[in-house]
Amino acid sequence: MSESEKVAFVTGASSGIGQATALELSRQGYQVAIHYFENEAGARETFGQIQRLGKGRARVYAADLSDPSRSTQLAGDVLEDFGRVDVLVNNAGSLVERRALADMDFDFWRRVMALNLDSYFLVTRSVMPRMIELKSGCIVNVASIAGRHGGGPGAAAYAAAKGAVITLTKAMAKELIPYGIRVNAVNPGVIATPFHKRFSSKEVFEKFVSAIPQQRAGTSEEVAKVIAFLASDDASHVVGESVEVNGGLLMD
Ligand SMILES: NC(=O)c1ccc[n+]([C@@H]2O[C@H](COP(=O)([O-])OP(=O)(O)OC[C@H]3O[C@@H](n4cnc5c(N)ncnc54)[C@H](OP(=O)(O)O)[C@@H]3O)[C@@H](O)[C@H]2O)c1
């Protein structure tokens, strides 16, 4: 099957890493399901750029993925429209806000978990049966360096969710590889996206960057290329791996 008949579904494709991934997969010929939450203009920009590439069909979907019923419904809508999902990129995520454990009530904890962990499970769970039917598919989960080192200031719930995504990736990979479905993750380090504009002051961001051996933040495109590699046949023997994309900030 050629890439032009294949479908990529990218959550959080209205900015940053998700937008760059949607564009990269479109460049490779995939039809793309573009999801966003509040930034409709960003999603439209992704759509417009895909149209200009002239490679294939794209469609835009809105959903708050911290609402479990919306995660399931979104995946159902994409499958209904496209008939299949060959590449699923679980990318939508957020710190929600920086909050110390002492100030964290259970509602806040649940909100962060619902978006950064539950939605990855729910969207995957809804897309999986079709992949199993087709005996092929690739899933790439966008986790984080926070999931390995505990995160920056006020990021305990987010870091815990991302750590769980890394573990969930391995469990999913074991369960799904017998059906020809490969599951992997990427762990971005400090990437220059609206995420940091929203959650890190200039001083905090500069402090993060100064600790990177490569002495610069990463770009969304640098993460998108790794996601596209993991989703491609070039990574046909890569299963359950979490690839660090961090300029040397954390090495195994
Ligand atoms: N930037 C970094 O340094 C870094 C490092 C490690 C991991 N990551 C991870 O990389 C992924 C992408 O982040 P980014 O840096 O590209 O940030 P970003 O530019 O802020 O993009 C985040 C995306 O997630 C979507 N989103 C946020 N809240 C949502 C909700 N409640 N429901 C559904 N979608 C929601 C946003 O949608 P709208 O904008 O449309 O609302 C947006 O498309 C996230 O999982 C993040 O945790 C980023």
Short mmCIF file of C-alpha atoms and ligand atoms in Angstrom, two decimals, residues 12-18 35-39 63-66 91-94 115 120 142-144 158 162 188-191 193-196, ligand 1:
data_model
loop_
_atom_site.label_atom_id
_atom_site.label_comp_id
_atom_site.label_asym_id
_atom_site.label_seq_id
_atom_site.Cartn_x
_atom_site.Cartn_y
_atom_site.Cartn_z
CA GLY A 12 -2.39 18.26 19.30
CA ALA A 13 -1.47 19.20 15.73
CA SER A 14 -2.32 22.89 16.08
CA SER A 15 1.17 23.93 17.21
CA GLY A 16 4.68 22.87 18.14
CA ILE A 17 5.71 19.23 17.85
CA GLY A 18 2.28 17.99 16.70
CA HIS A 35 -6.63 17.36 16.06
CA TYR A 36 -6.66 20.52 18.20
CA PHE A 37 -8.28 21.79 21.40
CA GLU A 38 -8.53 25.61 21.58
CA ASN A 39 -6.18 26.88 18.89
CA ALA A 63 -11.73 17.90 21.18
CA ASP A 64 -10.78 18.47 24.80
CA LEU A 65 -8.82 15.30 25.50
CA SER A 66 -8.97 15.80 29.25
CA ASN A 91 1.03 14.03 21.20
CA ALA A 92 -1.52 16.39 22.80
CA GLY A 93 -0.28 17.26 26.27
CA SER A 94 0.22 20.07 28.71
CA LEU A 115 -4.94 14.73 29.44
CA TYR A 120 -3.20 8.23 25.30
CA VAL A 142 5.10 11.68 22.82
CA ALA A 143 6.36 11.33 26.40
CA SER A 144 9.03 13.61 27.92
CA TYR A 158 2.94 15.97 34.52
CA LYS A 162 4.88 11.09 31.23
CA PRO A 188 11.63 15.45 23.95
CA GLY A 189 14.00 17.47 26.16
CA VAL A 190 13.67 21.25 25.99
CA ILE A 191 11.98 22.11 22.71
CA THR A 193 7.41 25.58 21.27
CA PRO A 194 4.42 27.54 22.66
CA PHE A 195 4.56 25.08 25.60
CA HIS A 196 7.50 26.98 27.14
N1 LIG B 1 8.18 21.61 24.34
C1 LIG B 1 8.89 20.81 25.12
O1 LIG B 1 9.98 21.18 25.60
C2 LIG B 1 8.40 19.43 25.44
C3 LIG B 1 9.26 18.59 26.16
C4 LIG B 1 8.84 17.30 26.45
C5 LIG B 1 7.60 16.84 26.04
N2 LIG B 1 6.78 17.68 25.34
C6 LIG B 1 5.49 17.13 24.94
O2 LIG B 1 5.30 17.31 23.55
C7 LIG B 1 3.91 17.34 23.26
C8 LIG B 1 3.62 18.55 22.40
O3 LIG B 1 3.96 19.72 23.13
P1 LIG B 1 4.49 21.06 22.44
O4 LIG B 1 5.76 21.41 23.08
O5 LIG B 1 4.42 20.94 20.96
O6 LIG B 1 3.42 22.08 23.03
P2 LIG B 1 2.30 22.99 22.36
O7 LIG B 1 2.84 23.72 21.20
O8 LIG B 1 1.73 23.75 23.52
O9 LIG B 1 1.22 21.94 21.82
C9 LIG B 1 0.38 21.22 22.69
C10 LIG B 1 -0.75 20.62 21.89
O10 LIG B 1 -1.57 19.89 22.81
C11 LIG B 1 -2.93 20.34 22.66
N3 LIG B 1 -3.66 20.33 23.93
C12 LIG B 1 -3.39 21.01 25.07
N4 LIG B 1 -4.35 20.81 25.98
C13 LIG B 1 -5.27 19.99 25.40
C14 LIG B 1 -6.51 19.42 25.82
N5 LIG B 1 -7.04 19.65 27.03
N6 LIG B 1 -7.15 18.61 24.95
C15 LIG B 1 -6.66 18.36 23.73
N7 LIG B 1 -5.51 18.87 23.27
C16 LIG B 1 -4.81 19.68 24.10
C17 LIG B 1 -2.82 21.77 22.17
O11 LIG B 1 -4.03 22.14 21.51
P3 LIG B 1 -4.52 23.69 21.36
O12 LIG B 1 -3.28 24.52 21.30
O13 LIG B 1 -5.31 23.65 20.10
O14 LIG B 1 -5.35 24.02 22.54
C18 LIG B 1 -1.62 21.68 21.23
O15 LIG B 1 -2.02 21.24 19.97
C19 LIG B 1 3.19 17.35 24.61
O16 LIG B 1 2.75 16.05 24.92
C20 LIG B 1 4.28 17.79 25.58
O17 LIG B 1 4.03 17.31 26.86
C21 LIG B 1 7.15 18.96 25.03
#
